[in-house]
């Protein structure tokens, strides 16, 4: 089918990305609150890795688990379906936020906010990409663009909401409100379903169900092009979340008031929303080489990270985040599509799980390492140079993908 109920599946994916990535992309706002309410120290010169072990780790574990758990999420989707996985994931996230609202120790937040919320977000996020190929072929890039635009709109909407709640209500009430928002994600996941199968497809599915398959299938790594692809993504993700977590604090140090610095991630989302819709449409054209477009996005993101260190003005940071956002939109739209192009539709489930596993390892470490760099140098610029270098190196590695 090319649509039908698939448009409701598309809506469910949009809502999930709106809530999940709307929260994840605004973790920089929560970071400053963690430092204040849990007595963290951003730049302790006596113990320079204190930030690495505390507030930044809480948020990075949540980000990393969203990707690290993807191989398991993919296997669960294969066995019990996207609907069950997404509903359970939404409820796990709600539980994680509610428990976090009562916690008084950062170390416990590693489990309640980091692990529970991270696993729940993974179980909600991956079905948004896995469910679409069942319903769309010709419009797959466009529908991916529509679904992933949800994270752009979500980041724009959730940023001011989270800033208002942490400013006037504090950490505990903010996490309870986020739990209520996330409940909408669990409810909308009930819209997931697969199209009815023909008798031949039902017979093939039954035979496949009785095959003994490993729960984790890393056989796709025998595909050398996919191995290069996964390593490239892992390097890129080392610097990907650095602006999300650290740019608000960096802007504050440059003299930009918090009322403006907290809007910067939202500006990125405006550009990202445009990029997802634009590149989603463009990359469906048969004459467009998706991999070249993807490489171009990595290169421009790397340049943007590097040049961001030359400005200290609000306008300069806005321009940086809009450019970053436009080509981040390209990255997000083509992430699942290119995975399918490289490994084939029959292996896309295993491929997406493995690629997210590679991405998880480095994206978890990236923001805390940037924090360590700050504590040692008292400067965010080196961290943004490193983020730019990671994106540029990833672009170059992709030339090895045929």
Short mmCIF file of C-alpha atoms in Angstrom, two decimals:
data_model
loop_
_atom_site.label_atom_id
_atom_site.label_comp_id
_atom_site.label_asym_id
_atom_site.label_seq_id
_atom_site.Cartn_x
_atom_site.Cartn_y
_atom_site.Cartn_z
CA UNK A 1 0.00 0.00 0.00
CA UNK A 2 1.03 3.61 -0.56
CA UNK A 3 -0.84 5.37 2.24
CA UNK A 4 -4.24 4.48 3.69
CA UNK A 5 -3.87 3.69 7.39
CA UNK A 6 -0.22 4.47 6.86
CA UNK A 7 -0.98 8.17 7.24
CA UNK A 8 -2.23 7.48 10.79
CA UNK A 9 0.97 5.54 11.43
CA UNK A 10 2.77 8.63 10.13
CA UNK A 11 0.78 10.76 12.63
CA UNK A 12 1.73 8.45 15.51
CA UNK A 13 5.38 8.72 14.50
CA UNK A 14 5.12 12.51 14.31
CA UNK A 15 3.68 12.67 17.86
CA UNK A 16 6.37 10.33 19.20
CA UNK A 17 9.20 12.37 17.68
CA UNK A 18 7.51 15.59 18.86
CA UNK A 19 7.59 14.43 22.48
CA UNK A 20 10.70 12.22 22.66
CA UNK A 21 13.15 14.39 20.72
CA UNK A 22 11.45 17.59 21.86
CA UNK A 23 12.57 16.65 25.37
CA UNK A 24 15.94 15.13 24.43
CA UNK A 25 16.97 18.11 22.31
CA UNK A 26 16.31 20.55 25.16
CA UNK A 27 18.44 18.77 27.73
CA UNK A 28 20.69 21.84 27.95
CA UNK A 29 17.85 23.57 29.81
CA UNK A 30 17.61 20.69 32.29
CA UNK A 31 21.40 20.65 32.69
CA UNK A 32 21.56 24.12 34.23
CA UNK A 33 18.76 23.14 36.62
CA UNK A 34 20.58 19.97 37.68
CA UNK A 35 23.68 22.01 38.51
CA UNK A 36 21.63 24.34 40.69
CA UNK A 37 19.28 21.95 42.48
CA UNK A 38 21.69 19.04 42.93
CA UNK A 39 24.73 21.17 43.82
CA UNK A 40 26.72 20.07 40.79
CA UNK A 41 29.84 22.00 39.86
CA UNK A 42 30.32 23.01 36.24
CA UNK A 43 33.95 24.05 36.44
CA UNK A 44 35.51 22.67 39.60
CA UNK A 45 39.25 23.27 39.24
CA UNK A 46 40.04 21.07 42.26
CA UNK A 47 38.23 18.05 40.82
CA UNK A 48 38.04 18.75 37.08
CA UNK A 49 36.03 15.64 36.21
CA UNK A 50 33.24 16.28 38.74
CA UNK A 51 30.95 17.52 35.98
CA UNK A 52 31.79 14.44 33.93
CA UNK A 53 30.61 12.24 36.80
CA UNK A 54 27.46 14.18 37.68
CA UNK A 55 25.02 16.40 35.83
CA UNK A 56 26.30 15.88 32.29
CA UNK A 57 26.31 12.12 32.79
CA UNK A 58 22.65 12.06 33.85
CA UNK A 59 21.61 13.64 30.55
CA UNK A 60 24.14 11.75 28.44
CA UNK A 61 23.00 8.38 29.77
CA UNK A 62 19.44 9.30 28.77
CA UNK A 63 20.62 10.29 25.28
CA UNK A 64 22.92 7.30 24.91
CA UNK A 65 20.42 4.70 26.09
CA UNK A 66 17.97 5.90 23.45
CA UNK A 67 20.40 4.61 20.82
CA UNK A 68 22.21 1.88 22.81
CA UNK A 69 18.95 0.02 23.43
CA UNK A 70 17.98 0.16 19.74
CA UNK A 71 19.25 -3.36 18.85
CA UNK A 72 16.97 -4.76 21.57
CA UNK A 73 14.12 -2.48 20.52
CA UNK A 74 14.52 -3.61 16.92
CA UNK A 75 14.45 -7.29 17.95
CA UNK A 76 11.36 -6.68 20.09
CA UNK A 77 9.60 -4.92 17.19
CA UNK A 78 10.36 -7.94 15.03
CA UNK A 79 8.79 -10.30 17.56
CA UNK A 80 5.89 -8.46 19.19
CA UNK A 81 5.29 -5.51 16.83
CA UNK A 82 5.86 -1.77 16.92
CA UNK A 83 2.60 -1.01 18.74
CA UNK A 84 3.35 -3.06 21.87
CA UNK A 85 6.96 -1.88 22.01
CA UNK A 86 6.03 1.81 21.68
CA UNK A 87 3.23 1.67 24.26
CA UNK A 88 5.45 -0.08 26.82
CA UNK A 89 8.26 2.36 26.06
CA UNK A 90 6.00 5.36 26.63
CA UNK A 91 4.89 3.96 30.00
CA UNK A 92 8.52 3.26 31.00
CA UNK A 93 9.40 6.87 30.20
CA UNK A 94 6.47 8.12 32.27
CA UNK A 95 7.65 5.97 35.19
CA UNK A 96 11.20 7.28 34.83
CA UNK A 97 10.08 10.91 34.96
CA UNK A 98 7.75 10.36 37.91
CA UNK A 99 10.45 8.59 39.94
CA UNK A 100 12.97 11.31 39.02
CA UNK A 101 10.68 13.96 40.50
CA UNK A 102 11.16 12.41 43.98
CA UNK A 103 14.90 11.79 43.74
CA UNK A 104 17.33 13.90 45.81
CA UNK A 105 20.59 12.29 44.68
CA UNK A 106 22.26 12.64 41.26
CA UNK A 107 23.49 9.05 41.35
CA UNK A 108 19.93 7.72 41.58
CA UNK A 109 19.01 9.93 38.62
CA UNK A 110 21.46 7.87 36.56
CA UNK A 111 18.90 5.05 36.86
CA UNK A 112 15.55 6.87 36.94
CA UNK A 113 16.25 9.62 34.40
CA UNK A 114 19.18 8.09 32.54
CA UNK A 115 18.30 4.41 32.19
CA UNK A 116 14.49 4.27 32.52
CA UNK A 117 13.79 7.37 30.44
CA UNK A 118 16.53 6.41 27.97
CA UNK A 119 15.15 2.90 27.40
CA UNK A 120 11.60 4.22 27.18
CA UNK A 121 12.59 6.85 24.62
CA UNK A 122 14.36 4.17 22.54
CA UNK A 123 11.25 1.98 22.52
CA UNK A 124 9.16 4.97 21.38
CA UNK A 125 11.66 6.37 18.87
CA UNK A 126 12.72 3.38 16.76
CA UNK A 127 9.14 2.32 15.79
CA UNK A 128 8.66 5.76 14.20
CA UNK A 129 11.26 4.75 11.58
CA UNK A 130 10.53 1.02 11.42
CA UNK A 131 6.78 1.27 10.85
CA UNK A 132 6.85 3.45 7.70
CA UNK A 133 8.37 0.97 5.18
CA UNK A 134 5.37 -1.33 5.71
CA UNK A 135 3.10 1.37 4.28
CA UNK A 136 5.21 3.45 1.88
CA UNK A 137 7.71 2.81 -0.92
CA UNK A 138 7.54 5.63 -3.47
CA UNK A 139 7.03 8.32 -0.80
CA UNK A 140 9.33 6.88 1.84
CA UNK A 141 11.70 9.89 2.02
CA UNK A 142 8.76 12.31 2.16
CA UNK A 143 6.97 10.41 4.94
CA UNK A 144 10.24 10.11 6.85
CA UNK A 145 10.54 13.87 6.48
CA UNK A 146 7.03 14.41 7.86
CA UNK A 147 7.59 12.10 10.82
CA UNK A 148 11.02 13.47 11.70
CA UNK A 149 9.70 17.04 11.37
CA UNK A 150 7.87 16.18 14.59
CA UNK A 151 11.14 16.47 16.48
CA UNK A 152 11.70 19.92 14.99
CA UNK A 153 8.28 21.19 16.02
CA UNK A 154 8.65 19.42 19.36
CA UNK A 155 11.97 21.06 20.10
CA UNK A 156 10.51 24.48 19.30
CA UNK A 157 7.47 23.88 21.52
CA UNK A 158 9.11 22.00 24.39
CA UNK A 159 12.02 24.41 24.86
CA UNK A 160 9.97 27.38 26.14
CA UNK A 161 7.70 25.04 28.13
CA UNK A 162 10.66 23.40 29.87
CA UNK A 163 12.33 26.77 30.50
CA UNK A 164 9.16 28.18 32.07
CA UNK A 165 8.54 25.14 34.26
CA UNK A 166 12.12 24.81 35.55
CA UNK A 167 12.26 28.57 36.24
CA UNK A 168 8.96 28.87 38.10
CA UNK A 169 8.23 25.31 39.30
CA UNK A 170 11.62 23.62 39.69
CA UNK A 171 12.98 20.20 38.74
CA UNK A 172 10.37 18.02 40.47
CA UNK A 173 7.27 19.62 38.96
CA UNK A 174 8.96 19.87 35.55
CA UNK A 175 9.58 16.12 35.38
CA UNK A 176 5.97 15.43 36.43
CA UNK A 177 4.68 17.67 33.65
CA UNK A 178 6.99 15.90 31.18
CA UNK A 179 5.58 12.58 32.37
CA UNK A 180 2.09 13.82 31.45
CA UNK A 181 3.29 14.95 28.02
CA UNK A 182 4.96 11.59 27.42
CA UNK A 183 1.72 9.77 28.23
CA UNK A 184 0.32 11.22 24.98
CA UNK A 185 3.10 9.41 23.15
CA UNK A 186 2.07 6.07 24.68
CA UNK A 187 -1.57 6.63 23.73
CA UNK A 188 -0.81 7.64 20.14
CA UNK A 189 1.30 4.47 19.72
CA UNK A 190 -1.96 2.52 19.60
CA UNK A 191 -2.25 3.72 15.98
CA UNK A 192 0.67 1.54 14.87
CA UNK A 193 -0.25 -1.50 12.80
CA UNK A 194 0.94 -3.33 9.68
CA UNK A 195 -1.04 -3.70 6.45
CA UNK A 196 -2.94 -6.97 5.89
CA UNK A 197 -0.83 -9.66 4.23
CA UNK A 198 -1.67 -11.76 1.20
CA UNK A 199 -1.92 -15.56 1.71
CA UNK A 200 1.58 -16.02 0.25
CA UNK A 201 3.03 -13.34 2.56
CA UNK A 202 1.29 -14.92 5.55
CA UNK A 203 2.81 -18.30 4.71
CA UNK A 204 6.28 -16.78 4.36
CA UNK A 205 5.88 -14.89 7.65
CA UNK A 206 4.81 -18.10 9.39
CA UNK A 207 7.87 -19.94 8.08
CA UNK A 208 10.11 -17.09 9.17
CA UNK A 209 8.56 -17.13 12.64
CA UNK A 210 9.53 -20.78 13.11
CA UNK A 211 13.12 -20.19 12.06
CA UNK A 212 15.66 -20.10 14.87
CA UNK A 213 17.06 -16.61 14.76
CA UNK A 214 19.50 -14.96 17.19
CA UNK A 215 18.01 -12.20 19.32
CA UNK A 216 20.90 -9.94 18.32
CA UNK A 217 21.91 -10.19 14.68
CA UNK A 218 25.21 -8.47 13.88
CA UNK A 219 25.66 -10.36 10.59
CA UNK A 220 25.07 -7.09 8.70
CA UNK A 221 28.56 -6.03 9.77
CA UNK A 222 29.91 -8.49 7.19
CA UNK A 223 28.73 -5.91 4.68
CA UNK A 224 31.87 -3.73 4.40
CA UNK A 225 29.91 -0.72 3.15
CA UNK A 226 27.62 -0.93 6.18
CA UNK A 227 30.59 -1.29 8.53
CA UNK A 228 32.12 1.93 7.16
CA UNK A 229 28.70 3.58 7.37
CA UNK A 230 28.31 2.60 11.04
CA UNK A 231 31.82 3.75 12.01
CA UNK A 232 31.22 7.07 10.24
CA UNK A 233 27.98 7.59 12.16
CA UNK A 234 29.71 6.73 15.43
CA UNK A 235 32.39 9.38 14.84
CA UNK A 236 29.80 11.98 13.84
CA UNK A 237 27.72 11.35 16.97
CA UNK A 238 30.70 12.10 19.22
CA UNK A 239 30.09 15.79 18.59
CA UNK A 240 26.42 15.78 17.60
CA UNK A 241 24.84 16.54 20.99
CA UNK A 242 27.51 19.01 22.14
CA UNK A 243 25.48 22.08 20.98
CA UNK A 244 22.24 20.68 22.44
CA UNK A 245 23.72 20.25 25.91
CA UNK A 246 26.38 22.98 26.10
CA UNK A 247 25.38 25.84 23.80
CA UNK A 248 22.95 27.47 26.28
CA UNK A 249 25.74 27.60 28.91
CA UNK A 250 28.28 28.76 26.31
CA UNK A 251 25.96 31.57 25.22
CA UNK A 252 25.52 32.64 28.86
CA UNK A 253 29.30 32.91 29.21
CA UNK A 254 29.33 35.13 26.12
CA UNK A 255 27.00 37.56 27.91
CA UNK A 256 23.74 36.50 26.27
CA UNK A 257 20.86 36.52 28.81
CA UNK A 258 19.17 33.23 29.66
CA UNK A 259 15.90 34.43 28.10
CA UNK A 260 17.70 34.42 24.72
CA UNK A 261 20.21 31.61 25.18
CA UNK A 262 17.41 29.15 25.98
CA UNK A 263 15.84 29.82 22.55
CA UNK A 264 18.89 28.79 20.53
CA UNK A 265 18.01 25.08 20.31
CA UNK A 266 14.55 26.16 19.17
CA UNK A 267 16.15 28.17 16.36
CA UNK A 268 18.01 25.06 15.31
CA UNK A 269 14.70 23.21 15.23
CA UNK A 270 13.17 25.78 12.89
CA UNK A 271 15.99 25.11 10.44
CA UNK A 272 15.77 21.35 11.05
CA UNK A 273 12.03 21.25 10.36
CA UNK A 274 12.57 23.02 7.05
CA UNK A 275 15.50 20.72 6.22
CA UNK A 276 13.53 17.55 6.90
CA UNK A 277 10.63 18.54 4.68
CA UNK A 278 12.86 19.97 1.94
CA UNK A 279 15.38 17.13 1.77
CA UNK A 280 12.63 14.57 2.29
CA UNK A 281 11.03 15.75 -0.96
CA UNK A 282 14.27 16.31 -2.89
CA UNK A 283 15.78 12.93 -2.02
CA UNK A 284 12.77 11.04 -3.42
CA UNK A 285 13.83 12.19 -6.91
CA UNK A 286 15.37 9.25 -8.84
CA UNK A 287 18.28 11.34 -10.14
CA UNK A 288 19.41 12.50 -6.69
CA UNK A 289 22.32 10.62 -5.09
CA UNK A 290 21.25 10.40 -1.44
CA UNK A 291 24.70 9.51 -0.16
CA UNK A 292 26.29 12.60 -1.72
CA UNK A 293 23.59 14.80 -0.17
CA UNK A 294 24.26 13.11 3.19
CA UNK A 295 28.00 13.79 2.90
CA UNK A 296 27.35 17.42 2.02
CA UNK A 297 25.26 17.75 5.17
CA UNK A 298 28.06 16.34 7.34
CA UNK A 299 30.61 18.71 5.80
CA UNK A 300 28.48 21.83 6.29
CA UNK A 301 27.64 20.82 9.87
CA UNK A 302 31.37 20.42 10.57
CA UNK A 303 32.11 23.87 9.14
CA UNK A 304 29.23 25.40 11.15
CA UNK A 305 30.50 23.90 14.44
CA UNK A 306 33.99 25.26 13.79
CA UNK A 307 32.91 28.76 12.74
CA UNK A 308 30.52 29.06 15.71
CA UNK A 309 33.56 29.84 17.89
CA UNK A 310 34.09 33.13 16.02
CA UNK A 311 30.93 34.76 17.36
CA UNK A 312 29.83 35.97 20.76
CA UNK A 313 26.59 37.65 19.64
CA UNK A 314 23.05 36.30 19.80
CA UNK A 315 22.56 36.87 16.06
CA UNK A 316 25.72 34.91 15.29
CA UNK A 317 24.59 31.97 17.40
CA UNK A 318 21.14 32.06 15.77
CA UNK A 319 22.69 31.90 12.28
CA UNK A 320 24.91 29.00 13.41
CA UNK A 321 21.98 27.03 14.80
CA UNK A 322 19.75 27.62 11.75
CA UNK A 323 22.48 26.38 9.38
CA UNK A 324 23.18 23.43 11.67
CA UNK A 325 19.45 22.73 11.84
CA UNK A 326 18.84 22.73 8.07
CA UNK A 327 21.50 20.11 7.44
CA UNK A 328 20.66 18.20 10.60
CA UNK A 329 17.24 17.82 8.98
CA UNK A 330 18.94 16.16 6.01
CA UNK A 331 20.89 13.85 8.36
CA UNK A 332 17.77 12.72 10.22
CA UNK A 333 15.65 12.18 7.09
CA UNK A 334 18.25 10.05 5.31
CA UNK A 335 19.47 8.07 8.34
CA UNK A 336 16.97 5.23 7.95
CA UNK A 337 16.61 5.55 4.17
CA UNK A 338 20.34 5.15 3.48
CA UNK A 339 20.54 2.25 5.92
CA UNK A 340 17.90 0.47 3.82
CA UNK A 341 19.76 1.39 0.63
CA UNK A 342 23.01 -0.13 1.96
CA UNK A 343 21.78 -3.35 3.61
CA UNK A 344 18.53 -3.92 1.67
CA UNK A 345 14.93 -3.88 2.90
CA UNK A 346 15.15 -7.47 4.17
CA UNK A 347 17.95 -6.50 6.58
CA UNK A 348 16.85 -2.99 7.48
CA UNK A 349 15.62 -3.97 10.96
CA UNK A 350 18.99 -5.48 11.93
CA UNK A 351 20.85 -2.65 10.20
CA UNK A 352 19.05 0.11 12.07
CA UNK A 353 19.58 -1.62 15.40
CA UNK A 354 23.32 -2.03 14.80
CA UNK A 355 23.86 1.50 13.45
CA UNK A 356 22.13 3.01 16.48
CA UNK A 357 24.31 0.84 18.72
CA UNK A 358 27.43 2.42 17.15
CA UNK A 359 25.88 5.88 17.51
CA UNK A 360 25.00 5.28 21.17
CA UNK A 361 28.52 4.58 22.37
CA UNK A 362 29.95 7.88 21.16
CA UNK A 363 26.94 10.15 21.68
CA UNK A 364 26.82 9.10 25.34
CA UNK A 365 30.43 10.13 25.88
CA UNK A 366 30.39 13.32 23.75
CA UNK A 367 28.71 15.88 26.05
CA UNK A 368 30.54 14.76 29.23
CA UNK A 369 33.86 14.84 27.38
CA UNK A 370 33.03 18.36 26.23
CA UNK A 371 32.39 19.15 29.90
CA UNK A 372 35.79 17.77 30.85
CA UNK A 373 37.40 19.89 28.14
CA UNK A 374 35.67 22.94 29.59
CA UNK A 375 36.76 22.12 33.14
CA UNK A 376 40.37 21.71 32.05
CA UNK A 377 40.55 24.72 29.70
CA UNK A 378 37.76 27.01 30.96
CA UNK A 379 36.70 27.32 27.32
CA UNK A 380 33.92 25.79 25.24
CA UNK A 381 35.67 26.62 21.96
CA UNK A 382 37.89 23.52 21.93
CA UNK A 383 34.82 21.32 22.40
CA UNK A 384 33.12 22.92 19.37
CA UNK A 385 36.33 22.55 17.32
CA UNK A 386 36.30 18.85 18.19
CA UNK A 387 32.63 18.53 17.22
CA UNK A 388 33.41 20.10 13.84
CA UNK A 389 36.35 17.76 13.29
CA UNK A 390 34.18 14.72 14.01
CA UNK A 391 31.58 15.76 11.41
CA UNK A 392 34.25 16.50 8.78
CA UNK A 393 36.05 13.18 9.34
CA UNK A 394 32.73 11.33 9.04
CA UNK A 395 32.08 13.04 5.72
CA UNK A 396 35.45 11.85 4.40
CA UNK A 397 34.93 8.26 5.57
CA UNK A 398 31.69 8.01 3.59
CA UNK A 399 33.70 8.18 0.36
CA UNK A 400 34.56 4.53 1.13
CA UNK A 401 30.88 3.54 0.80
CA UNK A 402 30.28 2.42 -2.82
#
